[in-house]
């Protein structure tokens, strides 16, 4: 049963990601990105990372996507002009990327744990909010505090960047 | 390859394929907006690999790492889009090949 879910969501993720790269209309790209992010959240659930799945939908598919759509609206982005497909680049990307993926999967099979299977519910990894929260507020509390500072800096930076000069 | 049994290798292969697609988007597309969307795909591929390894090894720590990656990615997107809007105000374009004045 888990295998069925994995194949369905993996196919959905790869198809929507490819559509994001292939289509030219920015709104279509944004919708493809939403679908890809939701598929990724579903894959997190198949990996028993329930809290991360929720965070993925709320932060990525929610907040980040709203940001993207707002910017598309603000910039009034047109469809990318058609041009001759850069075949040299495409061949280079496919060649180098395909070789890298092949090499990565080869290297991955060298690890003793890469053939490992696990039944649903067997994992001791712990994906619940309670377990993650315990880790976040004990071992990783300095990082958690630093994240707060990071978000503050990002907020101030965005406000400064988007302010119009009063003189001009 | 066995279709009924999902191993860690399946998730790692999926993650590397997703990374490849995102990389193709970053290299082949010209709109800065689409390049940023492809960057999100790259981050998601890394997140998927982290969560998969954590689950199959029985460690909760990678999930905490992914949590931080998502937070930093949100900050990165907001700053990147702010820079994009600022560039668009000055140059009236977001095509990467027309913003080449810093190119050596």
mmCIF file of C-alpha atoms in Angstrom:
data_model
loop_
_atom_site.group_PDB
_atom_site.id
_atom_site.type_symbol
_atom_site.label_atom_id
_atom_site.label_comp_id
_atom_site.label_asym_id
_atom_site.label_seq_id
_atom_site.Cartn_x
_atom_site.Cartn_y
_atom_site.Cartn_z
ATOM 1 C CA UNK A 1 0.000 0.000 0.000
ATOM 2 C CA UNK A 2 2.785 2.433 0.879
ATOM 3 C CA UNK A 3 4.430 1.556 -2.414
ATOM 4 C CA UNK A 4 1.336 2.706 -4.333
ATOM 5 C CA UNK A 5 1.327 6.039 -2.513
ATOM 6 C CA UNK A 6 5.048 6.476 -3.145
ATOM 7 C CA UNK A 7 4.778 5.873 -6.892
ATOM 8 C CA UNK A 8 1.704 8.106 -7.294
ATOM 9 C CA UNK A 9 3.182 11.042 -5.391
ATOM 10 C CA UNK A 10 6.658 10.609 -6.884
ATOM 11 C CA UNK A 11 5.192 10.692 -10.398
ATOM 12 C CA UNK A 12 3.091 13.743 -9.517
ATOM 13 C CA UNK A 13 6.113 15.523 -8.058
ATOM 14 C CA UNK A 14 8.338 14.865 -11.077
ATOM 15 C CA UNK A 15 5.612 15.766 -13.608
ATOM 16 C CA UNK A 16 4.698 19.046 -11.918
ATOM 17 C CA UNK A 17 8.377 19.960 -11.469
ATOM 18 C CA UNK A 18 9.049 19.312 -15.164
ATOM 19 C CA UNK A 19 5.974 21.366 -16.077
ATOM 20 C CA UNK A 20 7.346 24.227 -13.970
ATOM 21 C CA UNK A 21 10.536 24.230 -16.015
ATOM 22 C CA UNK A 22 8.783 23.730 -19.364
ATOM 23 C CA UNK A 23 5.816 26.160 -19.373
ATOM 24 C CA UNK A 24 6.219 29.842 -20.153
ATOM 25 C CA UNK A 25 3.262 31.496 -18.492
ATOM 26 C CA UNK A 26 4.292 32.653 -14.963
ATOM 27 C CA UNK A 27 0.861 31.881 -13.471
ATOM 28 C CA UNK A 28 1.071 28.320 -14.831
ATOM 29 C CA UNK A 29 4.545 28.025 -13.307
ATOM 30 C CA UNK A 30 3.223 29.172 -9.930
ATOM 31 C CA UNK A 31 0.390 26.617 -10.035
ATOM 32 C CA UNK A 32 2.886 23.881 -10.975
ATOM 33 C CA UNK A 33 5.041 24.897 -8.012
ATOM 34 C CA UNK A 34 2.038 24.631 -5.659
ATOM 35 C CA UNK A 35 1.249 21.136 -6.957
ATOM 36 C CA UNK A 36 4.900 20.091 -6.578
ATOM 37 C CA UNK A 37 5.060 21.397 -2.997
ATOM 38 C CA UNK A 38 1.832 19.630 -2.025
ATOM 39 C CA UNK A 39 3.131 16.393 -3.573
ATOM 40 C CA UNK A 40 6.277 16.810 -1.505
ATOM 41 C CA UNK A 41 4.147 17.238 1.619
ATOM 42 C CA UNK A 42 2.377 13.971 0.746
ATOM 43 C CA UNK A 43 5.770 12.275 0.395
ATOM 44 C CA UNK A 44 6.681 13.616 3.848
ATOM 45 C CA UNK A 45 3.581 11.831 5.159
ATOM 46 C CA UNK A 46 4.692 8.570 3.520
ATOM 47 C CA UNK A 47 7.962 9.129 5.417
ATOM 48 C CA UNK A 48 5.997 9.600 8.670
ATOM 49 C CA UNK A 49 7.112 13.223 9.019
ATOM 50 C CA UNK A 50 3.645 14.546 9.858
ATOM 51 C CA UNK A 51 4.666 17.848 11.398
ATOM 52 C CA UNK A 52 6.955 18.672 8.474
ATOM 53 C CA UNK A 53 4.137 17.881 6.042
ATOM 54 C CA UNK A 54 1.935 20.404 7.824
ATOM 55 C CA UNK A 55 4.736 22.983 7.886
ATOM 56 C CA UNK A 56 5.400 22.372 4.196
ATOM 57 C CA UNK A 57 1.784 23.118 3.260
ATOM 58 C CA UNK A 58 1.449 26.125 5.571
ATOM 59 C CA UNK A 59 4.802 27.818 4.906
ATOM 60 C CA UNK A 60 5.621 26.776 1.328
ATOM 61 C CA UNK A 61 2.292 26.152 -0.369
ATOM 62 C CA UNK A 62 0.744 28.946 1.680
ATOM 63 C CA UNK A 63 3.023 31.861 2.517
ATOM 64 C CA UNK A 64 5.776 31.489 -0.086
ATOM 65 C CA UNK A 65 3.302 30.918 -2.912
ATOM 66 C CA UNK A 66 1.261 33.978 -1.933
ATOM 67 C CA UNK A 67 4.516 35.963 -2.100
ATOM 68 C CA UNK A 68 5.248 34.620 -5.589
ATOM 69 C CA UNK A 69 1.724 35.389 -6.815
ATOM 70 C CA UNK A 70 1.866 38.905 -5.360
ATOM 71 C CA UNK A 71 5.138 39.568 -7.164
ATOM 72 C CA UNK A 72 3.728 38.206 -10.440
ATOM 73 C CA UNK A 73 0.811 40.615 -9.999
ATOM 74 C CA UNK A 74 3.073 43.558 -9.055
ATOM 75 C CA UNK A 75 5.528 43.064 -11.911
ATOM 76 C CA UNK A 76 2.864 42.242 -14.497
ATOM 77 C CA UNK A 77 5.221 39.575 -15.854
ATOM 78 C CA UNK A 78 4.592 38.719 -19.475
ATOM 79 C CA UNK A 79 5.058 35.343 -21.029
ATOM 80 C CA UNK A 80 8.682 34.717 -21.779
ATOM 81 C CA UNK A 81 9.343 35.505 -25.402
ATOM 82 C CA UNK A 82 9.844 32.530 -27.623
ATOM 83 C CA UNK A 83 13.360 31.998 -28.782
ATOM 84 C CA UNK A 84 15.390 29.316 -30.409
ATOM 85 C CA UNK A 85 15.774 26.521 -27.853
ATOM 86 C CA UNK A 86 19.359 26.617 -26.531
ATOM 87 C CA UNK A 87 20.123 23.075 -27.643
ATOM 88 C CA UNK A 88 23.753 23.204 -26.545
ATOM 89 C CA UNK A 89 22.715 24.152 -23.022
ATOM 90 C CA UNK A 90 19.925 21.562 -22.938
ATOM 91 C CA UNK A 91 22.253 18.776 -24.082
ATOM 92 C CA UNK A 92 24.899 19.885 -21.582
ATOM 93 C CA UNK A 93 22.378 19.950 -18.717
ATOM 94 C CA UNK A 94 20.934 16.558 -19.622
ATOM 95 C CA UNK A 95 24.374 15.021 -20.078
ATOM 96 C CA UNK A 96 26.024 16.363 -16.943
ATOM 97 C CA UNK A 97 22.851 16.030 -14.859
ATOM 98 C CA UNK A 98 22.084 12.522 -16.091
ATOM 99 C CA UNK A 99 25.657 11.468 -15.384
ATOM 100 C CA UNK A 100 25.478 13.015 -11.926
ATOM 101 C CA UNK A 101 22.192 11.277 -11.107
ATOM 102 C CA UNK A 102 23.550 7.957 -12.383
ATOM 103 C CA UNK A 103 26.706 8.387 -10.327
ATOM 104 C CA UNK A 104 24.731 9.432 -7.252
ATOM 105 C CA UNK A 105 22.471 6.380 -7.406
ATOM 106 C CA UNK A 106 25.526 4.168 -7.932
ATOM 107 C CA UNK A 107 27.226 5.693 -4.909
ATOM 108 C CA UNK A 108 23.986 5.431 -2.905
ATOM 109 C CA UNK A 109 23.834 1.666 -3.478
ATOM 110 C CA UNK A 110 27.300 1.372 -1.927
ATOM 111 C CA UNK A 111 25.949 2.353 1.482
ATOM 112 C CA UNK A 112 24.858 -0.660 3.500
ATOM 113 C CA UNK A 113 21.571 0.998 4.451
ATOM 114 C CA UNK A 114 20.365 2.082 1.008
ATOM 115 C CA UNK A 115 18.474 -1.165 0.375
ATOM 116 C CA UNK A 116 16.708 -0.842 3.688
ATOM 117 C CA UNK A 117 12.934 -1.209 3.752
ATOM 118 C CA UNK A 118 10.681 -0.177 6.573
ATOM 119 C CA UNK A 119 7.044 -0.885 7.275
ATOM 120 C CA UNK A 120 4.676 1.964 7.990
ATOM 121 C CA UNK A 121 4.744 2.716 11.730
ATOM 122 C CA UNK A 122 8.048 0.957 12.329
ATOM 123 C CA UNK A 123 10.154 4.090 12.244
ATOM 124 C CA UNK A 124 11.699 5.371 15.449
ATOM 125 C CA UNK A 125 12.466 8.676 13.751
ATOM 126 C CA UNK A 126 9.533 10.461 15.312
ATOM 127 C CA UNK A 127 7.680 12.962 13.156
ATOM 128 C CA UNK A 128 5.169 14.302 15.644
ATOM 129 C CA UNK A 129 5.097 17.939 16.718
ATOM 130 C CA UNK A 130 5.760 16.913 20.327
ATOM 131 C CA UNK A 131 8.997 15.071 19.515
ATOM 132 C CA UNK A 132 10.286 17.744 17.153
ATOM 133 C CA UNK A 133 9.372 20.445 19.651
ATOM 134 C CA UNK A 134 11.279 18.689 22.410
ATOM 135 C CA UNK A 135 14.397 18.598 20.215
ATOM 136 C CA UNK A 136 13.936 22.183 19.026
ATOM 137 C CA UNK A 137 13.694 23.599 22.527
ATOM 138 C CA UNK A 138 16.485 21.513 24.072
ATOM 139 C CA UNK A 139 19.416 20.498 21.851
ATOM 140 C CA UNK A 140 18.685 23.025 19.102
ATOM 141 C CA UNK A 141 17.464 25.990 21.139
ATOM 142 C CA UNK A 142 20.416 28.274 20.177
ATOM 143 C CA UNK A 143 19.639 27.630 16.497
ATOM 144 C CA UNK A 144 15.976 28.294 17.157
ATOM 145 C CA UNK A 145 16.815 31.675 18.692
ATOM 146 C CA UNK A 146 19.147 32.474 15.788
ATOM 147 C CA UNK A 147 16.272 31.735 13.404
ATOM 148 C CA UNK A 148 14.242 34.405 15.143
ATOM 149 C CA UNK A 149 17.019 36.946 14.544
ATOM 150 C CA UNK A 150 17.282 35.793 10.916
ATOM 151 C CA UNK A 151 13.575 36.353 10.301
ATOM 152 C CA UNK A 152 13.759 39.801 11.906
ATOM 153 C CA UNK A 153 16.732 40.755 9.710
ATOM 154 C CA UNK A 154 14.907 39.450 6.617
ATOM 155 C CA UNK A 155 11.792 41.460 7.479
ATOM 156 C CA UNK A 156 13.757 44.682 8.012
ATOM 157 C CA UNK A 157 15.736 44.016 4.825
ATOM 158 C CA UNK A 158 12.610 43.561 2.733
ATOM 159 C CA UNK A 159 11.097 46.789 4.082
ATOM 160 C CA UNK A 160 14.298 48.722 3.343
ATOM 161 C CA UNK A 161 14.650 47.216 -0.148
ATOM 162 C CA UNK A 162 11.071 47.952 -1.162
ATOM 163 C CA UNK A 163 10.928 51.510 0.197
ATOM 164 C CA UNK A 164 10.799 54.244 -2.378
ATOM 165 C CA UNK A 165 13.185 57.148 -1.936
ATOM 166 C CA UNK A 166 11.247 60.203 -0.756
ATOM 167 C CA UNK A 167 13.281 62.525 -3.027
ATOM 168 C CA UNK A 168 12.772 60.722 -6.315
ATOM 169 C CA UNK B 1 14.198 -2.838 -9.190
ATOM 170 C CA UNK B 2 11.354 -4.074 -7.036
ATOM 171 C CA UNK B 3 8.154 -2.048 -7.395
ATOM 172 C CA UNK B 4 6.372 -3.334 -4.316
ATOM 173 C CA UNK B 5 9.052 -2.585 -1.788
ATOM 174 C CA UNK B 6 10.137 1.030 -1.282
ATOM 175 C CA UNK B 7 13.715 1.369 -0.104
ATOM 176 C CA UNK B 8 15.777 4.349 0.906
ATOM 177 C CA UNK B 9 17.376 4.166 -2.537
ATOM 178 C CA UNK B 10 14.013 4.937 -4.166
ATOM 179 C CA UNK B 11 13.677 8.146 -2.182
ATOM 180 C CA UNK B 12 17.281 9.145 -2.890
ATOM 181 C CA UNK B 13 16.804 8.535 -6.620
ATOM 182 C CA UNK B 14 13.606 10.604 -6.594
ATOM 183 C CA UNK B 15 15.434 13.352 -4.731
ATOM 184 C CA UNK B 16 18.298 13.433 -7.237
ATOM 185 C CA UNK B 17 15.864 13.494 -10.186
ATOM 186 C CA UNK B 18 14.024 16.418 -8.605
ATOM 187 C CA UNK B 19 17.357 18.169 -8.078
ATOM 188 C CA UNK B 20 18.208 17.610 -11.736
ATOM 189 C CA UNK B 21 14.908 19.143 -12.890
ATOM 190 C CA UNK B 22 15.421 22.147 -10.633
ATOM 191 C CA UNK B 23 18.976 22.588 -11.882
ATOM 192 C CA UNK B 24 17.754 22.500 -15.485
ATOM 193 C CA UNK B 25 15.253 25.229 -14.589
ATOM 194 C CA UNK B 26 17.956 27.416 -13.048
ATOM 195 C CA UNK B 27 20.237 27.032 -16.074
ATOM 196 C CA UNK B 28 17.735 27.082 -18.936
ATOM 197 C CA UNK B 29 15.149 29.683 -17.899
ATOM 198 C CA UNK B 30 15.761 33.403 -18.207
ATOM 199 C CA UNK B 31 13.073 34.935 -16.018
ATOM 200 C CA UNK B 32 14.459 35.623 -12.538
ATOM 201 C CA UNK B 33 11.096 34.668 -11.055
ATOM 202 C CA UNK B 34 11.172 31.200 -12.597
ATOM 203 C CA UNK B 35 14.806 30.801 -11.559
ATOM 204 C CA UNK B 36 13.763 31.452 -7.952
ATOM 205 C CA UNK B 37 10.949 28.908 -8.242
ATOM 206 C CA UNK B 38 13.492 26.348 -9.515
ATOM 207 C CA UNK B 39 15.713 27.181 -6.540
ATOM 208 C CA UNK B 40 12.800 26.163 -4.317
ATOM 209 C CA UNK B 41 12.749 22.813 -6.149
ATOM 210 C CA UNK B 42 16.459 22.354 -5.362
ATOM 211 C CA UNK B 43 15.844 23.013 -1.660
ATOM 212 C CA UNK B 44 12.910 20.611 -1.682
ATOM 213 C CA UNK B 45 15.035 17.864 -3.219
ATOM 214 C CA UNK B 46 17.555 18.261 -0.393
ATOM 215 C CA UNK B 47 14.739 18.244 2.180
ATOM 216 C CA UNK B 48 13.339 15.017 0.756
ATOM 217 C CA UNK B 49 16.713 13.266 0.949
ATOM 218 C CA UNK B 50 17.214 14.457 4.542
ATOM 219 C CA UNK B 51 13.814 13.270 5.745
ATOM 220 C CA UNK B 52 14.193 9.917 3.952
ATOM 221 C CA UNK B 53 17.607 9.216 5.489
ATOM 222 C CA UNK B 54 16.328 10.260 8.909
ATOM 223 C CA UNK B 55 13.349 7.958 8.704
ATOM 224 C CA UNK B 56 15.225 4.906 7.499
ATOM 225 C CA UNK B 57 18.002 5.427 10.065
ATOM 226 C CA UNK B 58 15.560 6.120 12.898
ATOM 227 C CA UNK B 59 16.900 9.606 13.640
ATOM 228 C CA UNK B 60 14.682 12.615 14.369
ATOM 229 C CA UNK B 61 17.493 15.171 13.913
ATOM 230 C CA UNK B 62 17.266 15.485 10.101
ATOM 231 C CA UNK B 63 13.662 16.596 10.473
ATOM 232 C CA UNK B 64 14.836 19.453 12.694
ATOM 233 C CA UNK B 65 17.357 20.356 9.981
ATOM 234 C CA UNK B 66 14.579 20.372 7.384
ATOM 235 C CA UNK B 67 12.532 22.603 9.668
ATOM 236 C CA UNK B 68 15.389 25.132 9.693
ATOM 237 C CA UNK B 69 15.863 24.802 5.929
ATOM 238 C CA UNK B 70 12.196 25.678 5.383
ATOM 239 C CA UNK B 71 12.533 28.712 7.656
ATOM 240 C CA UNK B 72 15.667 29.964 5.930
ATOM 241 C CA UNK B 73 14.067 29.326 2.526
ATOM 242 C CA UNK B 74 11.098 31.487 3.487
ATOM 243 C CA UNK B 75 13.464 34.312 4.466
ATOM 244 C CA UNK B 76 15.449 33.810 1.257
ATOM 245 C CA UNK B 77 12.337 33.976 -0.923
ATOM 246 C CA UNK B 78 11.104 37.165 0.709
ATOM 247 C CA UNK B 79 14.486 38.892 0.320
ATOM 248 C CA UNK B 80 14.960 37.603 -3.230
ATOM 249 C CA UNK B 81 11.549 38.786 -4.346
ATOM 250 C CA UNK B 82 12.177 42.183 -2.722
ATOM 251 C CA UNK B 83 15.407 42.491 -4.721
ATOM 252 C CA UNK B 84 13.479 41.414 -7.832
ATOM 253 C CA UNK B 85 10.879 44.157 -7.311
ATOM 254 C CA UNK B 86 13.638 46.722 -6.720
ATOM 255 C CA UNK B 87 15.422 45.637 -9.930
ATOM 256 C CA UNK B 88 12.179 45.809 -11.875
ATOM 257 C CA UNK B 89 11.549 49.377 -10.685
ATOM 258 C CA UNK B 90 14.922 50.536 -11.983
ATOM 259 C CA UNK B 91 15.450 48.392 -15.094
ATOM 260 C CA UNK B 92 11.857 47.517 -16.105
ATOM 261 C CA UNK B 93 12.881 43.926 -16.791
ATOM 262 C CA UNK B 94 13.420 40.673 -14.904
ATOM 263 C CA UNK B 95 15.122 38.720 -17.689
ATOM 264 C CA UNK B 96 18.442 37.421 -16.459
ATOM 265 C CA UNK B 97 20.237 37.926 -19.777
ATOM 266 C CA UNK B 98 19.419 41.638 -19.838
ATOM 267 C CA UNK B 99 20.871 42.187 -16.370
ATOM 268 C CA UNK B 100 24.438 41.518 -17.416
ATOM 269 C CA UNK B 101 26.215 44.742 -16.417
ATOM 270 C CA UNK B 102 28.137 42.932 -13.663
ATOM 271 C CA UNK B 103 29.178 40.135 -16.011
ATOM 272 C CA UNK B 104 32.909 39.884 -16.508
#
